[in-house]
Amino acid sequence: MVASASDDAKVMLWQVPQGFSLFTDAEEPSDVAPIAKLTGHSRKVGQVLFNPAAENILASASGDLTIKFWDIGTGAAVHTVRHPDIVQSLTWNADGTLLATTSRDKKLRVWDVRQERPAHESPGHEGAKNSRAVWLGEHNRFATTGFSKMSDRQLALWEPGNPNPIGGFTVLDSISGVCMPFWGTLPLPSLLLGCR
């Protein structure tokens, strides 16, 4: 199953057919239609992310300043929280009970998804460009990438509830592209950065 965000305020769900490949001898790959359209946001949807522990639960963040939690089995939004500004990144903890967000207002928020307000909020990267976050698997920590006020790319490691990054902000370089953090576990647990 693949979820996609869209400028038309919809979230699409796609079931990838068994054995599907873009690499065929045909000039055009076979078309795959969405199996469901989730509607309820009023502006562009910029982020979607499946809950890693709860089956059929998907989070979506929109320019309408909401995060919706969907039951994709029924197609209904089961919970909605108001976000103070546009969400730039979402990341779930391993057991799916906490959701961390980065935002255009340069703040980090950790949400207990059963509540209407953040369980923790703190200043994040101070730069004007986008920041991203990834939870570090089973660890009670997440990493963020972003920019300093002087537009240096930064990496930071956070623990929920702590208003300051562990060890401060690490400057990576002065290139303008956004770095995307990824967490992998094979062969060893590793934080990976995709930078352009």
Coordinates of C-alpha atoms in Angstrom, one line a residue:
M1 CA 0.0 0.0 0.0
V2 CA 1.3 3.5 -0.9
A3 CA -0.2 6.8 0.3
S4 CA 0.3 10.0 -1.6
A5 CA -0.3 13.7 -0.7
S6 CA -1.7 16.1 -3.3
D7 CA -2.2 19.7 -4.1
D8 CA -5.9 19.1 -4.5
A9 CA -6.3 18.5 -0.8
K10 CA -6.8 14.7 -1.2
V11 CA -4.8 11.7 0.1
M12 CA -4.7 8.9 -2.4
L13 CA -4.2 5.2 -1.5
W14 CA -2.7 2.9 -4.0
Q15 CA -2.5 -0.9 -3.9
V16 CA 0.6 -2.0 -5.8
P17 CA -0.3 -5.2 -7.8
Q18 CA 1.6 -8.4 -7.1
G19 CA 4.6 -8.5 -9.4
F20 CA 4.2 -4.9 -10.6
S21 CA 7.3 -3.4 -12.2
L22 CA 8.0 -0.1 -14.0
F23 CA 10.7 -2.0 -15.9
T24 CA 8.9 -3.8 -18.7
D25 CA 9.4 -4.2 -22.4
A26 CA 6.3 -2.2 -23.1
E27 CA 6.7 1.5 -24.1
E28 CA 4.3 2.5 -21.3
P29 CA 4.0 0.9 -17.9
S30 CA 0.6 -0.4 -17.0
D31 CA -1.6 2.2 -15.3
V32 CA -2.4 1.8 -11.6
A33 CA -5.5 3.6 -10.3
P34 CA -5.9 4.6 -6.6
I35 CA -8.1 2.3 -4.6
A36 CA -9.3 5.1 -2.3
K37 CA -9.4 8.9 -2.0
L38 CA -9.4 10.4 1.5
T39 CA -11.1 13.8 1.6
G40 CA -11.4 16.1 4.5
H41 CA -8.6 18.6 4.2
S42 CA -9.4 22.0 2.7
R43 CA -5.9 22.9 1.4
K44 CA -2.8 21.2 -0.1
V45 CA -1.7 18.0 1.7
G46 CA 2.1 18.1 2.1
Q47 CA 2.9 15.1 4.3
V48 CA 1.5 11.5 4.8
L49 CA 2.9 8.8 7.0
F50 CA 1.6 5.4 8.0
N51 CA 1.6 4.5 11.7
P52 CA 4.4 1.9 12.2
A53 CA 2.4 -0.1 14.9
A54 CA -1.3 0.4 14.3
E55 CA -2.7 -1.2 11.2
N56 CA -4.6 1.0 8.8
I57 CA -3.7 4.3 10.6
L58 CA -2.3 7.1 8.4
A59 CA -1.4 10.7 9.4
S60 CA -1.7 13.5 6.9
A61 CA -0.7 17.2 7.4
S62 CA -2.2 20.0 5.3
G63 CA -1.9 23.7 4.6
D64 CA -5.2 24.0 6.4
L65 CA -3.1 23.7 9.6
T66 CA -4.5 20.3 10.6
I67 CA -3.1 16.9 11.1
K68 CA -5.7 14.2 10.4
F69 CA -5.4 10.6 11.5
W70 CA -7.2 8.3 9.1
D71 CA -8.6 4.8 9.5
I72 CA -7.8 3.7 5.9
G73 CA -10.1 0.7 6.3
T74 CA -13.1 2.9 6.6
G75 CA -11.8 6.0 4.9
A76 CA -12.7 8.2 7.8
A77 CA -10.6 10.7 9.7
V78 CA -10.8 9.4 13.3
H79 CA -9.0 12.3 14.9
T80 CA -7.9 15.8 13.9
V81 CA -5.5 18.1 15.7
R82 CA -4.9 21.8 14.9
H83 CA -1.3 22.7 14.2
P84 CA -0.1 26.3 14.7
D85 CA 1.7 26.5 11.4
I86 CA 2.4 24.5 8.2
V87 CA 4.0 21.1 8.9
Q88 CA 7.2 20.4 7.1
S89 CA 7.9 16.9 8.4
L90 CA 6.2 14.1 10.3
T91 CA 7.8 11.1 12.1
W92 CA 6.3 8.4 14.3
N93 CA 8.0 6.7 17.2
A94 CA 8.3 3.0 16.9
D95 CA 5.2 2.1 18.9
G96 CA 3.1 4.7 17.1
T97 CA 2.1 6.6 20.2
L98 CA 4.0 9.8 19.6
L99 CA 4.3 11.9 16.4
A100 CA 7.1 14.5 16.1
T101 CA 6.6 17.5 13.7
T102 CA 8.8 20.2 12.3
S103 CA 7.1 23.3 11.2
R104 CA 7.4 26.6 9.3
D105 CA 7.3 28.4 12.6
K106 CA 10.7 26.8 13.4
K107 CA 9.4 24.8 16.3
L108 CA 9.6 21.1 17.1
R109 CA 6.5 19.5 18.5
V110 CA 6.0 16.0 19.9
W111 CA 2.3 15.0 20.0
D112 CA 0.6 12.3 22.0
V113 CA -1.8 11.5 19.3
R114 CA -4.7 11.0 21.7
Q115 CA -4.5 14.6 22.8
E116 CA -5.5 17.9 21.2
R117 CA -2.2 19.7 22.0
P118 CA 1.5 18.9 21.8
A119 CA 3.0 17.0 24.8
H120 CA 6.3 18.9 24.2
E121 CA 7.2 22.0 22.2
S122 CA 10.6 23.6 21.7
P123 CA 12.5 25.8 19.3
G124 CA 14.1 23.9 16.4
H125 CA 16.4 25.0 13.6
E126 CA 16.5 28.8 13.3
G127 CA 16.9 29.0 9.5
A128 CA 14.2 30.1 7.1
K129 CA 14.4 26.9 5.0
N130 CA 12.6 23.6 5.6
S131 CA 13.6 21.2 8.3
R132 CA 13.0 17.4 8.4
A133 CA 12.8 14.8 11.2
V134 CA 13.1 11.0 11.6
W135 CA 12.5 8.9 14.7
L136 CA 15.5 6.7 15.5
G137 CA 13.6 3.3 15.6
E138 CA 13.1 1.9 19.1
H139 CA 15.2 4.6 20.7
N140 CA 13.5 7.5 22.5
R141 CA 15.2 10.0 20.2
F142 CA 14.7 11.6 16.9
A143 CA 17.0 13.5 14.5
T144 CA 16.3 16.7 12.6
T145 CA 18.0 18.4 9.7
G146 CA 17.6 22.1 9.0
F147 CA 19.4 25.4 8.7
S148 CA 21.0 27.9 11.0
K149 CA 20.2 31.6 10.8
M150 CA 23.3 31.9 8.6
S151 CA 21.9 29.2 6.2
D152 CA 24.4 26.5 7.3
R153 CA 22.9 23.0 7.1
Q154 CA 22.6 21.4 10.5
L155 CA 21.9 18.1 12.1
A156 CA 20.5 17.7 15.6
L157 CA 19.6 14.8 17.9
W158 CA 16.6 15.3 20.3
E159 CA 15.0 13.5 23.2
P160 CA 11.3 14.2 23.7
G161 CA 10.8 16.5 26.6
N162 CA 14.2 18.1 26.4
P163 CA 14.1 21.7 24.9
N164 CA 17.7 21.5 23.7
P165 CA 19.3 19.1 21.2
I166 CA 21.7 16.5 22.6
G167 CA 25.2 18.0 22.1
G168 CA 23.8 21.1 20.3
F169 CA 23.4 21.6 16.6
T170 CA 26.1 20.1 14.3
V171 CA 27.0 22.1 11.2
L172 CA 27.2 20.0 8.1
D173 CA 28.1 22.5 5.4
S174 CA 26.8 25.7 3.7
I175 CA 25.0 24.1 0.7
S176 CA 21.4 25.3 0.1
G177 CA 19.7 21.9 -0.5
V178 CA 17.5 20.3 2.2
C179 CA 19.0 17.2 3.8
M180 CA 16.5 14.3 4.3
P181 CA 17.2 12.1 7.3
F182 CA 16.5 8.4 7.2
W183 CA 16.8 5.7 9.8
G184 CA 18.0 2.2 8.8
T185 CA 18.7 -1.0 10.8
L186 CA 20.6 -3.2 8.4
P187 CA 23.3 -4.2 8.8
L188 CA 23.6 -1.9 11.9
P189 CA 21.2 0.8 13.2
S190 CA 22.3 3.9 11.3
L191 CA 21.2 7.5 10.6
L192 CA 21.5 8.2 6.9
L193 CA 21.3 11.7 5.3
G194 CA 20.2 12.2 1.7
C195 CA 21.5 15.7 0.8
R196 CA 21.3 17.4 -2.5

